[in-house]
CSV table of C-alpha atoms in Angstrom, one decimal:
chain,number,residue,atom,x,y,z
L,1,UNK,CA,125.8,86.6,109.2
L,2,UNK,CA,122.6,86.9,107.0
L,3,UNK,CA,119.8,83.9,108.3
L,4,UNK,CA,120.2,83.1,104.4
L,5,UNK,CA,122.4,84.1,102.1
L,6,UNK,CA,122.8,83.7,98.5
L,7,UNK,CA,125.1,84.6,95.4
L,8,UNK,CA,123.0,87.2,93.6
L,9,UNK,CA,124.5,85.6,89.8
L,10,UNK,CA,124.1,86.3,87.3
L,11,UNK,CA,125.0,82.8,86.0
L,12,UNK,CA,125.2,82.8,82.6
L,13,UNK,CA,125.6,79.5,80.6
L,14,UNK,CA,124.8,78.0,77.9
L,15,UNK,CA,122.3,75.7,76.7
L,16,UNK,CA,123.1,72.1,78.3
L,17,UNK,CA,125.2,73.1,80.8
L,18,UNK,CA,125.4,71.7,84.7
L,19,UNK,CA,125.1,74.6,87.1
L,20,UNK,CA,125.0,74.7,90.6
L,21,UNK,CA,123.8,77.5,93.7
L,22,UNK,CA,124.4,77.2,97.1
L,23,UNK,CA,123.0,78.8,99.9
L,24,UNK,CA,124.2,79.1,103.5
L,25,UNK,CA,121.8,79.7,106.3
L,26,UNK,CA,122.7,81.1,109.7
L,27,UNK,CA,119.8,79.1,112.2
L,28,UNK,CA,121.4,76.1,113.6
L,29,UNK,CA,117.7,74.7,114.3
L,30,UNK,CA,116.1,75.1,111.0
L,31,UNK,CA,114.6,72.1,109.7
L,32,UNK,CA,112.7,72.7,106.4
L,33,UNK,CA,114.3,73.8,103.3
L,34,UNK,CA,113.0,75.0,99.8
L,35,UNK,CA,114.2,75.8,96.4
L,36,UNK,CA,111.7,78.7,94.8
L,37,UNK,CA,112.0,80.3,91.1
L,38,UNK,CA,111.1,83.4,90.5
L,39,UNK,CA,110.4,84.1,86.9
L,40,UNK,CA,110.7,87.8,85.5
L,41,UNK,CA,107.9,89.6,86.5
L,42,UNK,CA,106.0,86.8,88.0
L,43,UNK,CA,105.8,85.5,91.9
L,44,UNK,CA,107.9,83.0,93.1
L,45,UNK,CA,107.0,79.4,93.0
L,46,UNK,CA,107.9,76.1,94.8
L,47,UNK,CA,110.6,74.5,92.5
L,48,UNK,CA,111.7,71.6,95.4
L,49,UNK,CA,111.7,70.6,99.2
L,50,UNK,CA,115.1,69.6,99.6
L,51,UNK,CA,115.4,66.6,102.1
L,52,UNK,CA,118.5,65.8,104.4
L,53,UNK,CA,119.4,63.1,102.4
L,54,UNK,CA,119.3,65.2,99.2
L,55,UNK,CA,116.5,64.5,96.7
L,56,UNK,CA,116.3,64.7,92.3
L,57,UNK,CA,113.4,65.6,90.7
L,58,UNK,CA,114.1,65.4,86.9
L,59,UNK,CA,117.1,67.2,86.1
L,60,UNK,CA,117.2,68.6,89.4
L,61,UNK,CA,119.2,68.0,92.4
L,62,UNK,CA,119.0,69.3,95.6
L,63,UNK,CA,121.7,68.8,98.8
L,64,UNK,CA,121.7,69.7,102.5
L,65,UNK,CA,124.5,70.1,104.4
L,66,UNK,CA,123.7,70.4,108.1
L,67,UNK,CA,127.4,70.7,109.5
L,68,UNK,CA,127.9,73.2,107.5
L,69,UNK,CA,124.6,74.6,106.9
L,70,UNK,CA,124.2,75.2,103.3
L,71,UNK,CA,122.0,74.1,100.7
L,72,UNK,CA,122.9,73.6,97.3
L,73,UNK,CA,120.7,73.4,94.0
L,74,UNK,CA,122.2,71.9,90.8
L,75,UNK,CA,120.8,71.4,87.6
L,76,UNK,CA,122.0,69.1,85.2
L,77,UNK,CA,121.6,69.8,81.3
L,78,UNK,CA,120.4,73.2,81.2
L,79,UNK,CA,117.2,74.3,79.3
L,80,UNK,CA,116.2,77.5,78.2
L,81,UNK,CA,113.3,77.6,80.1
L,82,UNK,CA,115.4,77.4,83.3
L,83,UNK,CA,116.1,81.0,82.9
L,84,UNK,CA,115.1,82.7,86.1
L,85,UNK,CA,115.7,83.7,89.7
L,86,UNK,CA,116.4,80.7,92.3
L,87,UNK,CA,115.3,81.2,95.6
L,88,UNK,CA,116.5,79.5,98.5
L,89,UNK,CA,113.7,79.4,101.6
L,90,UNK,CA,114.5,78.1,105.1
L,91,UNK,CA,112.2,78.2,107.8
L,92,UNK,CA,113.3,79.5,111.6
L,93,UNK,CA,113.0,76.2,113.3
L,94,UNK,CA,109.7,74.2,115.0
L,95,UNK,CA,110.3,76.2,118.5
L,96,UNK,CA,110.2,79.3,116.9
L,97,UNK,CA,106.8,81.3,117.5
L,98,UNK,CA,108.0,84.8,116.5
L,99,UNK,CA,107.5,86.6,113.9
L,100,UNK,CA,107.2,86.4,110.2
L,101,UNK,CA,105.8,83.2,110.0
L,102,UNK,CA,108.5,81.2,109.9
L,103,UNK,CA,109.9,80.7,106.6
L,104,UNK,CA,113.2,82.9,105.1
L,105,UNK,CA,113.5,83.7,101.7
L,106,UNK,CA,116.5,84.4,100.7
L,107,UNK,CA,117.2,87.0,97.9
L,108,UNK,CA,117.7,84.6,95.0
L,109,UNK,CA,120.4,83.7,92.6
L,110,UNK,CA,120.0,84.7,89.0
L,111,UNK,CA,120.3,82.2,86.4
L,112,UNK,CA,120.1,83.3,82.4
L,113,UNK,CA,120.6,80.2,79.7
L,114,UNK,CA,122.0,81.2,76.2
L,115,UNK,CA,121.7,79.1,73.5
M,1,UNK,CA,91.8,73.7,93.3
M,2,UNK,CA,92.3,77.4,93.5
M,3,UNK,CA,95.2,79.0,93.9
M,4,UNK,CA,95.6,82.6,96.1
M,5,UNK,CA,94.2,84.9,93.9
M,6,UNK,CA,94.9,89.0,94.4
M,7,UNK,CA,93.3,92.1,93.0
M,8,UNK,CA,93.4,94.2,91.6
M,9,UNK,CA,96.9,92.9,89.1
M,10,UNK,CA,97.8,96.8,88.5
M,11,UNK,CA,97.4,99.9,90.6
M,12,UNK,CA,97.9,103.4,89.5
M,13,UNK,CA,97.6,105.9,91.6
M,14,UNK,CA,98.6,109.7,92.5
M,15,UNK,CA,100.6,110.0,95.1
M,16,UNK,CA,98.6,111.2,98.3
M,17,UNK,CA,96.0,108.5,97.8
M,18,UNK,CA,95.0,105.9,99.4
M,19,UNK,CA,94.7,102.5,98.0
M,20,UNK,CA,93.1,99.0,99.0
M,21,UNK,CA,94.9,95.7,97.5
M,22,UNK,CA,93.0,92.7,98.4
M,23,UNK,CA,94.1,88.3,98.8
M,24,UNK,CA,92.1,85.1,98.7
M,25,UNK,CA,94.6,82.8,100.2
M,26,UNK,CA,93.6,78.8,99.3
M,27,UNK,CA,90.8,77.6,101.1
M,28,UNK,CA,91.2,76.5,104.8
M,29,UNK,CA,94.9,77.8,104.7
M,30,UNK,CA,95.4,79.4,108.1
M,31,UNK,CA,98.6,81.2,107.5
M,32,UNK,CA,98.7,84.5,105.2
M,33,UNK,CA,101.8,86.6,104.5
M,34,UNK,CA,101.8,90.1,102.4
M,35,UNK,CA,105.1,90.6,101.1
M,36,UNK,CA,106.6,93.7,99.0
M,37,UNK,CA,109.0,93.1,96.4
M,38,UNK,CA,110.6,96.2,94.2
M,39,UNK,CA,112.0,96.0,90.9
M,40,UNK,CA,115.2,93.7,91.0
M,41,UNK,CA,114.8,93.4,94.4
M,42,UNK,CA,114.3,90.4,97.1
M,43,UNK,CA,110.9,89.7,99.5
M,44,UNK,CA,110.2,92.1,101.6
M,45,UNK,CA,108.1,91.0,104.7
M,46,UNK,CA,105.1,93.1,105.9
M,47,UNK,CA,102.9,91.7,108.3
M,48,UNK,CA,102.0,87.9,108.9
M,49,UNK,CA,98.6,86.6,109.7
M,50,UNK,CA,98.4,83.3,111.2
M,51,UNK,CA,94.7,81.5,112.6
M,52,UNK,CA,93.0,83.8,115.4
M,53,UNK,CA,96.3,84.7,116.5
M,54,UNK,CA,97.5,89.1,116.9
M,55,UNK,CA,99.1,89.3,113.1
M,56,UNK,CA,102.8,89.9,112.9
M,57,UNK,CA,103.2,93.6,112.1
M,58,UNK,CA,107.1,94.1,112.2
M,59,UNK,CA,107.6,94.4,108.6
M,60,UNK,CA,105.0,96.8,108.0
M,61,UNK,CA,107.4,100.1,106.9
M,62,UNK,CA,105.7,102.9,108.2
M,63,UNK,CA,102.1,103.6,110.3
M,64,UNK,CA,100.6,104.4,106.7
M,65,UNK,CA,100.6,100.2,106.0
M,66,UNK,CA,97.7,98.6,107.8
M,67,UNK,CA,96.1,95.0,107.0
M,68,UNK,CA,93.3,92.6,108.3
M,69,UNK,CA,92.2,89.7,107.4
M,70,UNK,CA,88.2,89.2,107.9
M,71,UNK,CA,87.2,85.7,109.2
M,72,UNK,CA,90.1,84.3,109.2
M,73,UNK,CA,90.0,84.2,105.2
M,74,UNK,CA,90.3,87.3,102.7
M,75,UNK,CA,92.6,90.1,103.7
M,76,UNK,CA,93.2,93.3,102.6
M,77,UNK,CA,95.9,95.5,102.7
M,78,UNK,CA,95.9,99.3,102.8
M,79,UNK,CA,97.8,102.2,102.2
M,80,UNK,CA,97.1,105.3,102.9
M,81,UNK,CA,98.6,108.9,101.1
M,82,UNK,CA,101.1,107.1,99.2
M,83,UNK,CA,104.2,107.6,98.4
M,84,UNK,CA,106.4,107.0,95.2
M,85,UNK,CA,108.3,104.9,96.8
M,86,UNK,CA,105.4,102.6,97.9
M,87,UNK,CA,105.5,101.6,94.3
M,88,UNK,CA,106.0,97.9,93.9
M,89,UNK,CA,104.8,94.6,93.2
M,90,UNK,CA,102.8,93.7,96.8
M,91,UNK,CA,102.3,89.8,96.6
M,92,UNK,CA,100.5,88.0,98.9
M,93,UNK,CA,101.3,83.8,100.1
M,94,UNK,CA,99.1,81.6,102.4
M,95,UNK,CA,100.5,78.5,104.1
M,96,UNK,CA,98.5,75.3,105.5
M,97,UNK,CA,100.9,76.2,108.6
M,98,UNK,CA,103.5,78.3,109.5
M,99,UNK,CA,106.2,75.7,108.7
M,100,UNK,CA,104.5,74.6,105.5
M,101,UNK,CA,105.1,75.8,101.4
M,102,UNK,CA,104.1,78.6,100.8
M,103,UNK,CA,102.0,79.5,97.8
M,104,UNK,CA,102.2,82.8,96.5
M,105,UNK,CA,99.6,84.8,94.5
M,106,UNK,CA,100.2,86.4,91.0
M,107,UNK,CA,100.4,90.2,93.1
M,108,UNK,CA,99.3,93.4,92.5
M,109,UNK,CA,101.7,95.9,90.9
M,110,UNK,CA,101.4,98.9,92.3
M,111,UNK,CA,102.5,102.3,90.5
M,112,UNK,CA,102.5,105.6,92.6
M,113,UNK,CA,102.7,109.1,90.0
């Protein structure tokens, strides 16, 4: 199993729609978890944290499922703008003093928003 | 305040040549990652700097890749008698700690003819 793995898209919607990503992660003892976006030809950038008891920001919503160990992204009312790559980032685990650094990214889910 | 800033933004180069690509990470951020990413492609992890620590080097593809980072702020990144396939977008990210957000520069695209 990938340490995180994610449904390369492309999700194609249109305007106002709800969409949602998951992401599984393989590293029982990971404990911090991000959501990135990645917009064409530009680096990626911190979209959310997501907490264990799930957290909104706007018309964002971000879960953690530790039993399972997936993370999910959804996004309510879709915007143009929203068009872009959707990272999911999960870091190795506190005890882990290895190698690069600590955070995962995973390979990103690709959103595109028609009107 | 200032984000991690890289130069140059775009690289062309003949193949055989070396090349020098350069991060300012944010100020007083200990960790610094160089990443590779090609066209339609996901992160690729090079080599990881963190504090006063030996960097992680296990990404780095082949003994032509080398980095430091020069008191424990600015690094550079070199790469000797490139290849075409070294082209690629080379971003750099620093970190207040390993565990922490990372914040990624705006990269340096990098074109090998």
């Amino acid at each position: 199993r990938k340490e995180v793995e994610q449904d390369p898209g492309p999700f194609n919607v249109p305007e106002g729609a709800t969409v949602a990503f998951n992401c599984t992660y393989s590293n029982s003892a990971s404990q911090s978890f991000f959501w990135y976006r990645q917009d064409c030809r530009k680096e990626p950038k911190l979209l959310m944290s997501v907490y264990s008891s799930g957290n909104e920001d706007g018309r964002f919503t971000a879960q953690l499922n530790r039993a399972s160990q997936y993370i999910s992204l959804l996004i309510r009312d879709s915007k143009l703008s929203d068009s872009a790559t959707y990272l999911c980032v999960v870091n190795r685990g506190l005890n882990y003093g290895g190698s690069q650094g600590n955070l995962i990214f995973g390979k990103g889910t690709k959103l595109s928003v028609k009107p | 305040g200032a984000g991690v800033s890289q130069s140059p933004s775009n690289k062309v180069t003949e193949k055989g040549k070396d090349v020098e690509l350069r991060c300012d990470p944010i100020s007083g951020h200990t960790a610094l990652y160089w990443y590779r990413q090609s066209l339609g492609q996901g992160l690729e992890f090079l080599i990881y700097f963190q504090g006063n620590s030996a960097p992680d080097k296990s990404g780095l593809p082949s003994d032509r890749f080398s980095a430091e980072r020069t008191g424990g702020s600015v690094s550079t990144l070199t790469i000797q008698r490139t290849q075409q396939e070294d082209s690629a977008v080379y971003l750099c990210a620093s970190s207040s700690n390993p565990t922490d957000t990372q914040y990624f520069g705006p990269g340096t695209r990098l074109t090998v003819l």
